[in-house]
Amino acid sequence: MDDVVLVIGTRKGLFTARSRRGRAEWEVAPVAFPSTPVTAAAVDPADGRILAAVHSPFWGVSLVESRDHGRTWSEPAGEDDAAPVAFPPSTEASLNDIWQLRFSPTQPDVVYAGVEPAALFRSEDGGRTFSLVEGLWDHPHRPLWHPGGGGLCLHTVLPHPNDPNTLVVAISTGGVYRTTDGGDTWEPRNRGIRADFLPEDPYPEYGQCVHKVDFHPDAPRRLFLQHHGGVYRSDDDGESWTRIDEGLPADFGFPLLVHPHRPDTVYVLPLNSDEDRAPAGHHYQVCRSDDAGETWRSLTEGLPAEPCHASVLRDAFCTDAADPAGLYFGTRDGCVYASRDEGESWTEIVRHLPDVLCLRAAVL
């Protein structure tokens, strides 16, 4: 079986956990970047390089990289002191945080960064320098987007697996947008998503509080979406959406991910509600559908039996690429749980960390 390195970004530093004996045992390395929030991470599937966003209270937001699975870290910009992600002066905007990093599956040197305030940046040199994607920044909807509870952030970037010009992003609270011309123009893709918090227009073209979107590279036209209220599926590139949360213990939540090998298998981690952001029923339960959302199962074996009250953030849930796939989620009270059998059973692999902001896994 495969061993895995797990990158754990927290409110106070970055941790890496390595599995032994085919993910049966785990060893956690000492903290890197202590007392510094690590808000996003990505693993390059081509060579295993890890890129992470750290937010120093003194120096602001920067990027770090590791080419040895998290043993050592450096700045990809080398000796250049300029911030790799920065708004042009003409925008009169300043970077608050990086919430998403994504390597392109088709262009080896292209990396995307989704940031707050809601904007997309693109690097063509492996993350050393980034440029603002002006087509999205200049979109006529942008002045009408408003911050959600977590700020106005672009938190999901989904490059098409075959077409470098096609990209899907999700913004809280803007919604889903798609480009097919490399970012020059963008179309909203929110039809059929109900926004109960906008009673005067419950199906708006924009302004949706989308929490997470994912797809499988073998079926990129099929998208799954966790909304502020409801879980949805689209079978037409996001042109229209159908609600699929019947059978779930709650329709609110943040994380959502698709199985790495099965396009019809999707996972969510429901929370009680927007007013009670604790695990549904106050018990952690990962819910899995193997039929694209038609039916759901709650997977709880090995998770705590006692009541739990810490939530799970949108990027604190991930999968590895092993077979069978491993799943991992981290909580806001500093625990990380792992499954090496696709969610059927769980083990707590680390506790007493700061609250977990993001997780990414790489097969060694």
mmCIF file of N, CA, C and O in Angstrom, residues 103-112 122 164-165:
data_model
loop_
_atom_site.group_PDB
_atom_site.id
_atom_site.type_symbol
_atom_site.label_atom_id
_atom_site.label_comp_id
_atom_site.label_asym_id
_atom_site.label_seq_id
_atom_site.Cartn_x
_atom_site.Cartn_y
_atom_site.Cartn_z
ATOM 1 N N PHE A 103 -2.484 23.970 -9.087
ATOM 2 C CA PHE A 103 -1.619 23.757 -10.234
ATOM 3 C C PHE A 103 -2.471 23.384 -11.453
ATOM 4 O O PHE A 103 -3.445 22.642 -11.336
ATOM 5 N N SER A 104 -2.083 23.887 -12.615
ATOM 6 C CA SER A 104 -2.772 23.524 -13.840
ATOM 7 C C SER A 104 -2.452 22.082 -14.215
ATOM 8 O O SER A 104 -1.288 21.666 -14.162
ATOM 9 N N PRO A 105 -3.453 21.294 -14.618
ATOM 10 C CA PRO A 105 -3.181 19.922 -15.044
ATOM 11 C C PRO A 105 -2.649 19.820 -16.462
ATOM 12 O O PRO A 105 -2.203 18.749 -16.878
ATOM 13 N N THR A 106 -2.683 20.927 -17.221
ATOM 14 C CA THR A 106 -2.293 20.881 -18.626
ATOM 15 C C THR A 106 -1.073 21.739 -18.953
ATOM 16 O O THR A 106 -0.464 21.559 -20.003
ATOM 17 N N GLN A 107 -0.732 22.673 -18.076
ATOM 18 C CA GLN A 107 0.378 23.599 -18.329
ATOM 19 C C GLN A 107 1.339 23.531 -17.138
ATOM 20 O O GLN A 107 1.023 24.028 -16.053
ATOM 21 N N PRO A 108 2.494 22.916 -17.301
ATOM 22 C CA PRO A 108 3.362 22.604 -16.159
ATOM 23 C C PRO A 108 3.754 23.779 -15.290
ATOM 24 O O PRO A 108 3.948 23.615 -14.089
ATOM 25 N N ASP A 109 3.891 24.970 -15.838
ATOM 26 C CA ASP A 109 4.369 26.110 -15.050
ATOM 27 C C ASP A 109 3.257 27.035 -14.573
ATOM 28 O O ASP A 109 3.531 28.070 -13.959
ATOM 29 N N VAL A 110 2.000 26.670 -14.834
ATOM 30 C CA VAL A 110 0.882 27.546 -14.486
ATOM 31 C C VAL A 110 0.325 27.171 -13.116
ATOM 32 O O VAL A 110 0.048 26.004 -12.842
ATOM 33 N N VAL A 111 0.192 28.183 -12.276
ATOM 34 C CA VAL A 111 -0.407 28.037 -10.954
ATOM 35 C C VAL A 111 -1.443 29.143 -10.791
ATOM 36 O O VAL A 111 -1.210 30.288 -11.195
ATOM 37 N N TYR A 112 -2.588 28.794 -10.187
ATOM 38 C CA TYR A 112 -3.632 29.780 -9.908
ATOM 39 C C TYR A 112 -3.703 30.049 -8.415
ATOM 40 O O TYR A 112 -3.484 29.154 -7.588
ATOM 41 N N ARG A 122 -2.813 34.461 -11.722
ATOM 42 C CA ARG A 122 -2.245 33.370 -12.515
ATOM 43 C C ARG A 122 -0.730 33.548 -12.594
ATOM 44 O O ARG A 122 -0.227 34.657 -12.835
ATOM 45 N N PRO A 164 -6.848 24.112 -21.528
ATOM 46 C CA PRO A 164 -6.252 25.140 -20.664
ATOM 47 C C PRO A 164 -7.006 26.458 -20.651
ATOM 48 O O PRO A 164 -6.765 27.300 -19.780
ATOM 49 N N ASN A 165 -7.913 26.664 -21.591
ATOM 50 C CA ASN A 165 -8.666 27.912 -21.653
ATOM 51 C C ASN A 165 -9.938 27.891 -20.817
ATOM 52 O O ASN A 165 -10.606 28.917 -20.677
#
